[in-house]
Every structure is written in C-alpha cells, then in structure tokens.
PDB file of C-alpha atoms and ligand atoms in Angstrom:
ATOM      1  CA  MET A  66       0.000   0.000   0.000  1.00 64.00           C
ATOM      2  CA  ASP A  67       1.371   3.350  -1.058  1.00 83.00           C
ATOM      3  CA  ARG A  68       0.778   5.735   1.799  1.00 96.00           C
ATOM      4  CA  ARG A  69       2.173   9.245   1.402  1.00 96.00           C
ATOM      5  CA  ARG A  70       4.646   9.872   4.176  1.00 97.00           C
ATOM      6  CA  ILE A  71       4.134  12.722   6.584  1.00 98.00           C
ATOM      7  CA  VAL A  72       6.446  14.551   8.977  1.00 98.00           C
ATOM      8  CA  MET A  73       4.932  16.969  11.459  1.00 98.00           C
ATOM      9  CA  GLY A  74       6.627  19.406  13.786  1.00 98.00           C
ATOM     10  CA  ASN A  75       5.009  19.964  17.172  1.00 98.00           C
ATOM     11  CA  TRP A  76       6.406  23.224  18.453  1.00 98.00           C
ATOM     12  CA  LYS A  77       4.514  22.988  21.764  1.00 98.00           C
ATOM     13  CA  MET A  78       4.640  26.282  23.740  1.00 98.00           C
ATOM     14  CA  ASN A  79       7.770  27.549  22.021  1.00 98.00           C
ATOM     15  CA  LYS A  80       8.623  30.528  19.789  1.00 98.00           C
ATOM     16  CA  THR A  81       7.018  33.955  19.853  1.00 98.00           C
ATOM     17  CA  PRO A  82       5.176  35.035  16.671  1.00 98.00           C
ATOM     18  CA  GLY A  83       8.300  36.893  15.521  1.00 98.00           C
ATOM     19  CA  GLU A  84      10.514  33.872  16.145  1.00 98.00           C
ATOM     20  CA  ALA A  85       8.009  31.606  14.425  1.00 98.00           C
ATOM     21  CA  VAL A  86       8.159  33.661  11.233  1.00 97.00           C
ATOM     22  CA  GLU A  87      11.940  33.557  11.342  1.00 96.00           C
ATOM     23  CA  LEU A  88      12.072  29.769  11.815  1.00 96.00           C
ATOM     24  CA  VAL A  89       9.524  28.993   9.091  1.00 96.00           C
ATOM     25  CA  SER A  90      11.268  31.360   6.655  1.00 95.00           C
ATOM     26  CA  GLN A  91      14.458  29.331   7.084  1.00 93.00           C
ATOM     27  CA  LEU A  92      12.618  26.025   6.897  1.00 93.00           C
ATOM     28  CA  LYS A  93      10.829  26.940   3.677  1.00 90.00           C
ATOM     29  CA  ASP A  94      14.068  27.102   1.748  1.00 87.00           C
ATOM     30  CA  GLY A  95      15.663  24.030   3.263  1.00 86.00           C
ATOM     31  CA  ILE A  96      13.091  21.278   2.848  1.00 88.00           C
ATOM     32  CA  ASN A  97      11.830  19.270  -0.070  1.00 84.00           C
ATOM     33  CA  THR A  98       8.122  18.508   0.080  1.00 85.00           C
ATOM     34  CA  ASP A  99       7.829  16.670  -3.256  1.00 87.00           C
ATOM     35  CA  LYS A 100       7.645  13.201  -1.786  1.00 89.00           C
ATOM     36  CA  LEU A 101       5.957  13.738   1.556  1.00 94.00           C
ATOM     37  CA  ASP A 102       3.618  15.994   3.512  1.00 96.00           C
ATOM     38  CA  VAL A 103       5.266  18.378   5.942  1.00 97.00           C
ATOM     39  CA  VAL A 104       3.161  20.023   8.640  1.00 98.00           C
ATOM     40  CA  VAL A 105       4.145  22.679  11.173  1.00 98.00           C
ATOM     41  CA  CYS A 106       1.963  22.675  14.293  1.00 98.00           C
ATOM     42  CA  VAL A 107       2.654  26.104  15.726  1.00 98.00           C
ATOM     43  CA  PRO A 108       1.160  27.952  18.737  1.00 98.00           C
ATOM     44  CA  PHE A 109      -2.274  29.515  18.091  1.00 98.00           C
ATOM     45  CA  VAL A 110      -0.890  33.067  18.148  1.00 98.00           C
ATOM     46  CA  SER A 111       1.442  32.298  15.234  1.00 98.00           C
ATOM     47  CA  LEU A 112      -1.029  30.509  12.968  1.00 98.00           C
ATOM     48  CA  ALA A 113      -2.039  33.581  10.956  1.00 98.00           C
ATOM     49  CA  ASP A 114       1.520  34.788  10.261  1.00 98.00           C
ATOM     50  CA  VAL A 115       2.917  31.333   9.547  1.00 98.00           C
ATOM     51  CA  GLY A 116      -0.114  30.553   7.385  1.00 98.00           C
ATOM     52  CA  ARG A 117       0.588  33.605   5.205  1.00 97.00           C
ATOM     53  CA  LEU A 118       4.234  32.649   4.923  1.00 96.00           C
ATOM     54  CA  ILE A 119       3.630  29.089   3.723  1.00 96.00           C
ATOM     55  CA  LYS A 120       0.602  29.870   1.558  1.00 93.00           C
ATOM     56  CA  ASP A 121       2.393  29.250  -1.725  1.00 89.00           C
ATOM     57  CA  THR A 122       4.444  26.284  -0.521  1.00 92.00           C
ATOM     58  CA  ASN A 123       3.590  22.644   0.116  1.00 92.00           C
ATOM     59  CA  ILE A 124       4.171  23.036   3.853  1.00 96.00           C
ATOM     60  CA  LYS A 125       0.886  22.626   5.682  1.00 97.00           C
ATOM     61  CA  LEU A 126      -0.406  24.507   8.681  1.00 98.00           C
ATOM     62  CA  GLY A 127      -1.229  22.625  11.884  1.00 98.00           C
ATOM     63  CA  ALA A 128      -2.599  23.512  15.335  1.00 98.00           C
ATOM     64  CA  GLN A 129      -1.859  21.725  18.604  1.00 98.00           C
ATOM     65  CA  ASN A 130      -5.373  21.484  20.043  1.00 98.00           C
ATOM     66  CA  MET A 131      -8.943  22.698  19.547  1.00 98.00           C
ATOM     67  CA  HIS A 132     -12.240  22.685  21.431  1.00 98.00           C
ATOM     68  CA  PHE A 133     -15.060  20.273  20.625  1.00 98.00           C
ATOM     69  CA  GLU A 134     -17.717  22.986  20.393  1.00 98.00           C
ATOM     70  CA  THR A 135     -17.984  25.547  17.616  1.00 98.00           C
ATOM     71  CA  SER A 136     -18.431  28.636  19.779  1.00 98.00           C
ATOM     72  CA  GLY A 137     -19.774  29.704  23.160  1.00 98.00           C
ATOM     73  CA  ALA A 138     -18.851  30.338  26.772  1.00 98.00           C
ATOM     74  CA  TYR A 139     -15.523  28.507  26.871  1.00 98.00           C
ATOM     75  CA  THR A 140     -13.102  31.188  28.010  1.00 98.00           C
ATOM     76  CA  GLY A 141      -9.632  30.748  26.615  1.00 98.00           C
ATOM     77  CA  GLU A 142     -10.548  28.079  24.081  1.00 98.00           C
ATOM     78  CA  ILE A 143     -10.178  27.965  20.281  1.00 98.00           C
ATOM     79  CA  SER A 144     -12.644  26.278  17.933  1.00 98.00           C
ATOM     80  CA  GLY A 145     -12.258  24.334  14.719  1.00 98.00           C
ATOM     81  CA  LEU A 146     -14.210  27.039  12.912  1.00 98.00           C
ATOM     82  CA  MET A 147     -11.578  29.606  13.913  1.00 98.00           C
ATOM     83  CA  LEU A 148      -8.754  27.303  12.850  1.00 98.00           C
ATOM     84  CA  LYS A 149     -10.383  26.592   9.515  1.00 98.00           C
ATOM     85  CA  GLU A 150     -10.601  30.284   8.686  1.00 98.00           C
ATOM     86  CA  LEU A 151      -6.855  30.596   9.260  1.00 98.00           C
ATOM     87  CA  GLY A 152      -6.150  27.793   6.780  1.00 98.00           C
ATOM     88  CA  VAL A 153      -5.313  25.104   9.345  1.00 98.00           C
ATOM     89  CA  GLU A 154      -5.276  21.661   7.704  1.00 98.00           C
ATOM     90  CA  TYR A 155      -4.126  19.471  10.610  1.00 98.00           C
ATOM     91  CA  VAL A 156      -4.717  19.504  14.356  1.00 99.00           C
ATOM     92  CA  ILE A 157      -3.012  17.454  17.075  1.00 99.00           C
ATOM     93  CA  ILE A 158      -5.597  15.870  19.351  1.00 98.00           C
ATOM     94  CA  GLY A 159      -4.905  14.058  22.606  1.00 98.00           C
ATOM     95  CA  HIS A 160      -1.198  14.732  22.978  1.00 98.00           C
ATOM     96  CA  SER A 161       0.041  13.088  26.179  1.00 98.00           C
ATOM     97  CA  GLU A 162       0.917  16.508  27.620  1.00 98.00           C
ATOM     98  CA  ARG A 163      -2.708  17.579  27.201  1.00 98.00           C
ATOM     99  CA  ARG A 164      -3.899  14.320  28.728  1.00 98.00           C
ATOM    100  CA  GLN A 165      -1.498  14.785  31.653  1.00 97.00           C
ATOM    101  CA  TYR A 166      -1.854  18.511  32.384  1.00 98.00           C
ATOM    102  CA  PHE A 167      -5.239  19.499  30.941  1.00 97.00           C
ATOM    103  CA  ASN A 168      -7.516  16.560  31.709  1.00 96.00           C
ATOM    104  CA  GLU A 169      -7.847  15.424  28.122  1.00 98.00           C
ATOM    105  CA  THR A 170      -9.632  12.069  28.049  1.00 98.00           C
ATOM    106  CA  ASP A 171     -10.437   9.545  25.341  1.00 98.00           C
ATOM    107  CA  GLN A 172     -13.974  10.965  25.371  1.00 98.00           C
ATOM    108  CA  THR A 173     -12.886  14.566  24.728  1.00 98.00           C
ATOM    109  CA  VAL A 174     -10.421  13.296  22.136  1.00 98.00           C
ATOM    110  CA  ASN A 175     -13.287  11.566  20.359  1.00 98.00           C
ATOM    111  CA  LYS A 176     -15.500  14.670  20.431  1.00 98.00           C
ATOM    112  CA  LYS A 177     -12.665  16.856  19.133  1.00 98.00           C
ATOM    113  CA  ILE A 178     -11.911  14.436  16.303  1.00 98.00           C
ATOM    114  CA  HIS A 179     -15.532  14.479  15.164  1.00 98.00           C
ATOM    115  CA  LYS A 180     -15.586  18.273  15.282  1.00 98.00           C
ATOM    116  CA  ALA A 181     -12.285  18.673  13.422  1.00 98.00           C
ATOM    117  CA  LEU A 182     -13.558  16.417  10.636  1.00 98.00           C
ATOM    118  CA  GLU A 183     -16.739  18.465  10.438  1.00 98.00           C
ATOM    119  CA  TYR A 184     -14.529  21.418   9.476  1.00 98.00           C
ATOM    120  CA  GLY A 185     -12.374  19.407   7.085  1.00 98.00           C
ATOM    121  CA  ILE A 186      -9.347  19.542   9.407  1.00 98.00           C
ATOM    122  CA  ASN A 187      -7.276  16.347   9.584  1.00 98.00           C
ATOM    123  CA  PRO A 188      -6.848  15.133  13.169  1.00 98.00           C
ATOM    124  CA  ILE A 189      -3.497  13.799  14.336  1.00 99.00           C
ATOM    125  CA  MET A 190      -4.591  11.518  17.174  1.00 98.00           C
ATOM    126  CA  CYS A 191      -1.880  10.738  19.719  1.00 98.00           C
ATOM    127  CA  CYS A 192      -1.677   7.563  21.783  1.00 98.00           C
ATOM    128  CA  GLY A 193       1.067   5.974  23.850  1.00 98.00           C
ATOM    129  CA  GLU A 194       1.985   4.068  26.953  1.00 98.00           C
ATOM    130  CA  THR A 195       3.904   5.067  30.082  1.00 98.00           C
ATOM    131  CA  LEU A 196       7.116   3.314  31.065  1.00 97.00           C
ATOM    132  CA  VAL A 197       5.287   1.524  33.882  1.00 98.00           C
ATOM    133  CA  GLN A 198       2.721   0.197  31.416  1.00 98.00           C
ATOM    134  CA  ARG A 199       5.445  -0.937  28.991  1.00 98.00           C
ATOM    135  CA  GLU A 200       7.317  -2.719  31.752  1.00 97.00           C
ATOM    136  CA  ALA A 201       4.095  -4.366  32.931  1.00 98.00           C
ATOM    137  CA  GLY A 202       3.564  -5.699  29.387  1.00 98.00           C
ATOM    138  CA  VAL A 203       0.267  -3.861  28.814  1.00 98.00           C
ATOM    139  CA  THR A 204       1.374  -1.504  26.041  1.00 98.00           C
ATOM    140  CA  MET A 205      -0.997  -2.855  23.409  1.00 98.00           C
ATOM    141  CA  GLU A 206      -3.961  -2.964  25.821  1.00 98.00           C
ATOM    142  CA  LYS A 207      -3.457   0.724  26.602  1.00 98.00           C
ATOM    143  CA  ILE A 208      -3.070   1.693  22.945  1.00 98.00           C
ATOM    144  CA  ARG A 209      -6.025  -0.431  21.823  1.00 98.00           C
ATOM    145  CA  MET A 210      -8.267   1.337  24.338  1.00 98.00           C
ATOM    146  CA  GLN A 211      -7.091   4.820  23.348  1.00 98.00           C
ATOM    147  CA  VAL A 212      -7.490   4.107  19.643  1.00 98.00           C
ATOM    148  CA  LYS A 213     -10.888   2.425  19.949  1.00 98.00           C
ATOM    149  CA  ARG A 214     -12.345   5.104  22.201  1.00 98.00           C
ATOM    150  CA  GLY A 215     -10.739   7.981  20.320  1.00 98.00           C
ATOM    151  CA  LEU A 216     -12.045   6.853  16.933  1.00 98.00           C
ATOM    152  CA  GLN A 217     -15.498   5.747  18.061  1.00 98.00           C
ATOM    153  CA  GLY A 218     -18.353   6.507  15.673  1.00 98.00           C
ATOM    154  CA  LEU A 219     -16.251   7.393  12.623  1.00 98.00           C
ATOM    155  CA  THR A 220     -17.004   6.039   9.170  1.00 98.00           C
ATOM    156  CA  PRO A 221     -14.194   4.340   7.218  1.00 98.00           C
ATOM    157  CA  ARG A 222     -14.170   7.329   4.864  1.00 98.00           C
ATOM    158  CA  GLN A 223     -13.624   9.736   7.779  1.00 98.00           C
ATOM    159  CA  ALA A 224     -10.980   7.435   9.233  1.00 98.00           C
ATOM    160  CA  THR A 225      -8.714   7.837   6.220  1.00 98.00           C
ATOM    161  CA  LYS A 226      -8.313  11.534   7.105  1.00 98.00           C
ATOM    162  CA  ILE A 227      -6.841  10.649  10.500  1.00 98.00           C
ATOM    163  CA  VAL A 228      -3.147  10.359  11.250  1.00 98.00           C
ATOM    164  CA  VAL A 229      -2.490   8.148  14.279  1.00 98.00           C
ATOM    165  CA  ALA A 230       0.651   9.167  16.157  1.00 98.00           C
ATOM    166  CA  TYR A 231       2.177   6.479  18.345  1.00 98.00           C
ATOM    167  CA  GLU A 232       4.074   8.400  21.004  1.00 98.00           C
ATOM    168  CA  PRO A 233       5.404   6.364  23.919  1.00 98.00           C
ATOM    169  CA  ILE A 234       5.308   8.756  26.872  1.00 98.00           C
ATOM    170  CA  TRP A 235       8.708   7.565  28.098  1.00 98.00           C
ATOM    171  CA  ALA A 236      10.239   8.675  24.803  1.00 98.00           C
ATOM    172  CA  ILE A 237       8.778  12.182  24.605  1.00 97.00           C
ATOM    173  CA  GLY A 238      11.339  14.865  25.300  1.00 95.00           C
ATOM    174  CA  THR A 239      13.664  12.380  27.021  1.00 97.00           C
ATOM    175  CA  GLY A 240      16.254  11.911  24.294  1.00 94.00           C
ATOM    176  CA  ARG A 241      15.453   8.187  24.414  1.00 95.00           C
ATOM    177  CA  HIS A 242      13.542   7.071  21.313  1.00 94.00           C
ATOM    178  CA  ALA A 243      11.912   3.673  20.838  1.00 96.00           C
ATOM    179  CA  THR A 244      13.968   1.326  18.693  1.00 97.00           C
ATOM    180  CA  ALA A 245      12.690   0.868  15.159  1.00 98.00           C
ATOM    181  CA  ASN A 246      11.545  -2.667  16.065  1.00 98.00           C
ATOM    182  CA  GLN A 247       9.727  -1.536  19.223  1.00 98.00           C
ATOM    183  CA  ALA A 248       7.961   1.243  17.319  1.00 98.00           C
ATOM    184  CA  GLU A 249       7.141  -0.993  14.340  1.00 98.00           C
ATOM    185  CA  ARG A 250       5.629  -3.670  16.580  1.00 98.00           C
ATOM    186  CA  VAL A 251       3.223  -1.174  18.167  1.00 98.00           C
ATOM    187  CA  CYS A 252       2.416   0.585  14.871  1.00 98.00           C
ATOM    188  CA  ALA A 253       1.650  -2.799  13.260  1.00 98.00           C
ATOM    189  CA  GLY A 254      -0.561  -3.533  16.288  1.00 98.00           C
ATOM    190  CA  ILE A 255      -2.351  -0.206  15.783  1.00 98.00           C
ATOM    191  CA  ARG A 256      -3.000  -1.127  12.147  1.00 98.00           C
ATOM    192  CA  CYS A 257      -4.609  -4.391  13.318  1.00 98.00           C
ATOM    193  CA  VAL A 258      -6.818  -2.457  15.738  1.00 98.00           C
ATOM    194  CA  LEU A 259      -7.791  -0.101  12.901  1.00 98.00           C
ATOM    195  CA  SER A 260      -8.794  -3.009  10.696  1.00 98.00           C
ATOM    196  CA  GLU A 261     -10.926  -4.402  13.547  1.00 98.00           C
ATOM    197  CA  ILE A 262     -12.650  -1.033  13.994  1.00 98.00           C
ATOM    198  CA  PHE A 263     -13.043  -0.272  10.287  1.00 98.00           C
ATOM    199  CA  ASP A 264     -11.850  -2.811   7.715  1.00 98.00           C
ATOM    200  CA  GLU A 265      -8.569  -3.939   6.233  1.00 98.00           C
ATOM    201  CA  PRO A 266      -8.500  -1.659   3.165  1.00 98.00           C
ATOM    202  CA  THR A 267      -9.266   1.366   5.365  1.00 98.00           C
ATOM    203  CA  ALA A 268      -6.555   0.420   7.863  1.00 98.00           C
ATOM    204  CA  ALA A 269      -4.102  -0.036   5.009  1.00 98.00           C
ATOM    205  CA  LYS A 270      -4.814   3.506   3.810  1.00 98.00           C
ATOM    206  CA  MET A 271      -4.452   5.193   7.222  1.00 98.00           C
ATOM    207  CA  ARG A 272      -1.191   6.848   8.156  1.00 98.00           C
ATOM    208  CA  ILE A 273       0.465   5.846  11.418  1.00 98.00           C
ATOM    209  CA  VAL A 274       3.522   7.779  12.562  1.00 98.00           C
ATOM    210  CA  TYR A 275       5.995   7.507  15.404  1.00 98.00           C
ATOM    211  CA  GLY A 276       6.860  10.326  17.814  1.00 98.00           C
ATOM    212  CA  GLY A 277       9.288  10.526  20.719  1.00 98.00           C
ATOM    213  CA  SER A 278      12.796  12.001  20.601  1.00 96.00           C
ATOM    214  CA  VAL A 279      13.141  11.598  16.827  1.00 97.00           C
ATOM    215  CA  THR A 280      16.271  13.277  15.460  1.00 96.00           C
ATOM    216  CA  GLY A 281      18.051  13.418  12.121  1.00 95.00           C
ATOM    217  CA  ASN A 282      20.080  10.421  13.266  1.00 95.00           C
ATOM    218  CA  SER A 283      17.171   8.141  14.167  1.00 96.00           C
ATOM    219  CA  ALA A 284      14.533   9.222  11.626  1.00 97.00           C
ATOM    220  CA  LYS A 285      15.503   7.101   8.649  1.00 96.00           C
ATOM    221  CA  THR A 286      15.612   3.753  10.468  1.00 97.00           C
ATOM    222  CA  LEU A 287      12.277   4.477  12.116  1.00 98.00           C
ATOM    223  CA  PHE A 288      10.531   5.760   8.976  1.00 97.00           C
ATOM    224  CA  ASP A 289      11.843   2.846   6.895  1.00 96.00           C
ATOM    225  CA  MET A 290       9.707   0.396   8.861  1.00 98.00           C
ATOM    226  CA  ASP A 291       6.659  -1.043   7.052  1.00 97.00           C
ATOM    227  CA  ASN A 292       3.994   0.410   9.342  1.00 98.00           C
ATOM    228  CA  ILE A 293       5.645   3.734  10.195  1.00 98.00           C
ATOM    229  CA  ASP A 294       4.582   6.384   7.717  1.00 98.00           C
ATOM    230  CA  GLY A 295       6.536   9.288   9.160  1.00 98.00           C
ATOM    231  CA  GLY A 296       6.911  11.147  12.423  1.00 98.00           C
ATOM    232  CA  LEU A 297       5.634  13.661  14.918  1.00 98.00           C
ATOM    233  CA  VAL A 298       8.656  15.629  16.014  1.00 98.00           C
ATOM    234  CA  GLY A 299       8.841  17.854  19.088  1.00 98.00           C
ATOM    235  CA  GLY A 300      12.201  19.256  20.189  1.00 96.00           C
ATOM    236  CA  ALA A 301      14.017  18.659  16.897  1.00 96.00           C
ATOM    237  CA  SER A 302      11.347  20.561  14.930  1.00 97.00           C
ATOM    238  CA  LEU A 303      12.605  23.787  16.505  1.00 97.00           C
ATOM    239  CA  LYS A 304      16.069  23.357  15.051  1.00 92.00           C
ATOM    240  CA  ALA A 305      17.758  22.985  11.698  1.00 87.00           C
ATOM    241  CA  ASP A 306      17.724  19.223  12.392  1.00 90.00           C
ATOM    242  CA  PHE A 307      14.064  19.208  11.277  1.00 95.00           C
ATOM    243  CA  GLU A 308      15.335  19.613   7.715  1.00 93.00           C
ATOM    244  CA  ASN A 309      17.463  16.471   8.097  1.00 93.00           C
ATOM    245  CA  ILE A 310      14.430  14.565   9.413  1.00 96.00           C
ATOM    246  CA  VAL A 311      12.240  15.681   6.509  1.00 95.00           C
ATOM    247  CA  ASN A 312      14.882  15.195   3.839  1.00 91.00           C
ATOM    248  CA  CYS A 313      15.931  11.735   5.072  1.00 88.00           C
TER     249      CYS A 313
HETATM  250  C1  PEP B 533       6.026  15.391  20.918  1.00 91.40           C
HETATM  251  O1  PEP B 533       5.864  16.141  21.859  1.00 91.40           O
HETATM  252  O2  PEP B 533       5.075  15.124  20.155  1.00 91.40           O
HETATM  253  C2  PEP B 533       7.349  14.831  20.694  1.00 91.40           C
HETATM  254  C3  PEP B 533       7.457  13.797  19.913  1.00 91.40           C
HETATM  255  O3  PEP B 533       8.381  15.442  21.361  1.00 91.40           O
HETATM  256  P1  PEP B 533       9.954  15.101  21.235  1.00 91.40           P
HETATM  257  O4  PEP B 533      10.266  14.870  19.782  1.00 91.40           O
HETATM  258  O5  PEP B 533      10.642  16.295  21.783  1.00 91.40           O
HETATM  259  O6  PEP B 533      10.195  13.866  22.043  1.00 91.40           O
END
C-alpha cells in the first residue's frame, strides 16, 4: 500500500510570533516537500503569520489542540471554525501533555476528532503508553483502548483523514527514542486495531507515525519500517535538524 509519508513538527509552547516567522522562513528554503507531507503545528498566536508565509508552498499549517464545540462560553478556548478560517489543515488531538496537564480524556479526544472532521481539518490523534505500562507488558492494551475510544463513531471514509501518532510517553522529550523494532511492533498492532474497527482496506490507507525524541540520526531507520509512515517531532522541529528529518 502506497501511503504518502508525513512529517509533522510539534512546536509545543515555544517561539514567539516573531521567532516563528523567522524559523519557518528558514525552513521553507531548506526542505523538499515533493515526496511527503510536511506540517508545522505552531502555537495559536502564530497561525495567521505562519499561514501567510507558507501559503504558496507545500508546507501545511497545523494547530496543537482545539475545542469540541464551535463557539460559546468557553473562556480561553479555540474552535475548529476559527482554525479553519486561518487555513489550518491538521490539528493534534490528545497529545500526552494535554492528557497529563489538561484533563484530556479519550472521550474529549473523540469529540474533538468528530468536530475537526466536520470542518475538514485532519486530526493527528496521539496515543502511547507510560514506562510503567510498557514494563508491565500492557502496552498494546493501553493503545487499543485509546485508539478504539478515540475513533469511536467514525465512518471508514472519515478514518482515512486521520493520522495516528504512536508516542510512547517515556520517549517524549527524554532523548530516548523507541527502537525501530519496538515502534514498528506497536504501529503494526495499531494497524490491526484499525482493521478491527473499520476494515482492512481502510486500515491499510491510514497513516500511522511515530513520535518521541526523533532526530536526524534516528529518523531514517524508524521511517523505513513497514507500518511507520513518518513522524511527529517535538524538540528537533525547533532546530535545523528538522530539515534532516524531513529530507531523510
Ligand atoms: C512530541 O511532543 O510530540 C514529541 C514527539 O516530542 P519530542 O520529539 O521532543 O520527544
């Protein structure tokens, strides 16, 4: 199955709007987007400026979260409708940092995914196990639950718009990435879960990526695996190394 590869940068709460413009201006000239999709998930306050800057390129604009309602009394929140108007094409949903610090649950993840799709925004749904869960041998149980609950109620057609990001929590921001075999085993497991939820042809079309301390040195071995269609990159997306990851 020929799935188009995708590499996404998750900037988290880094870079002011001015710094964001500077970083994306450099990035624009250094990366080749002919063979893969490249997405920059920047802070909300930089979406408009970065969106203008990449308008005539193949780099796509991504957000890091959104609310599951369209508008209303939700102080401090941002809706899919607002993101859509700014040209956002991808949105990260259910990142482990949001689950840990902002009470994101599989239920809110599911509602957000439905809402993002309503606006034609492609959700990047994150899942992953803690070190304790990995050591207890329950990695796949945890992932299965997150994926099944997160994607509940979607049609196969909607499912093909989703990117599933396998991000072991012990690998995020730690400098310790999963080995290619560890990551491939879980990503292959996710594809099986997707074919149980939807069907085999749908699962074969869906993109599954790995995230967790990916660098220019580790990217190629990870992305060469059969069930890993690219990466979600945190720390390294803020540096010139992102170009090495994309171009590898
Ligand atoms: C992330 O936060 O999605 C991530 C993968 O971070 P890092 O690459 O820094 O581990």
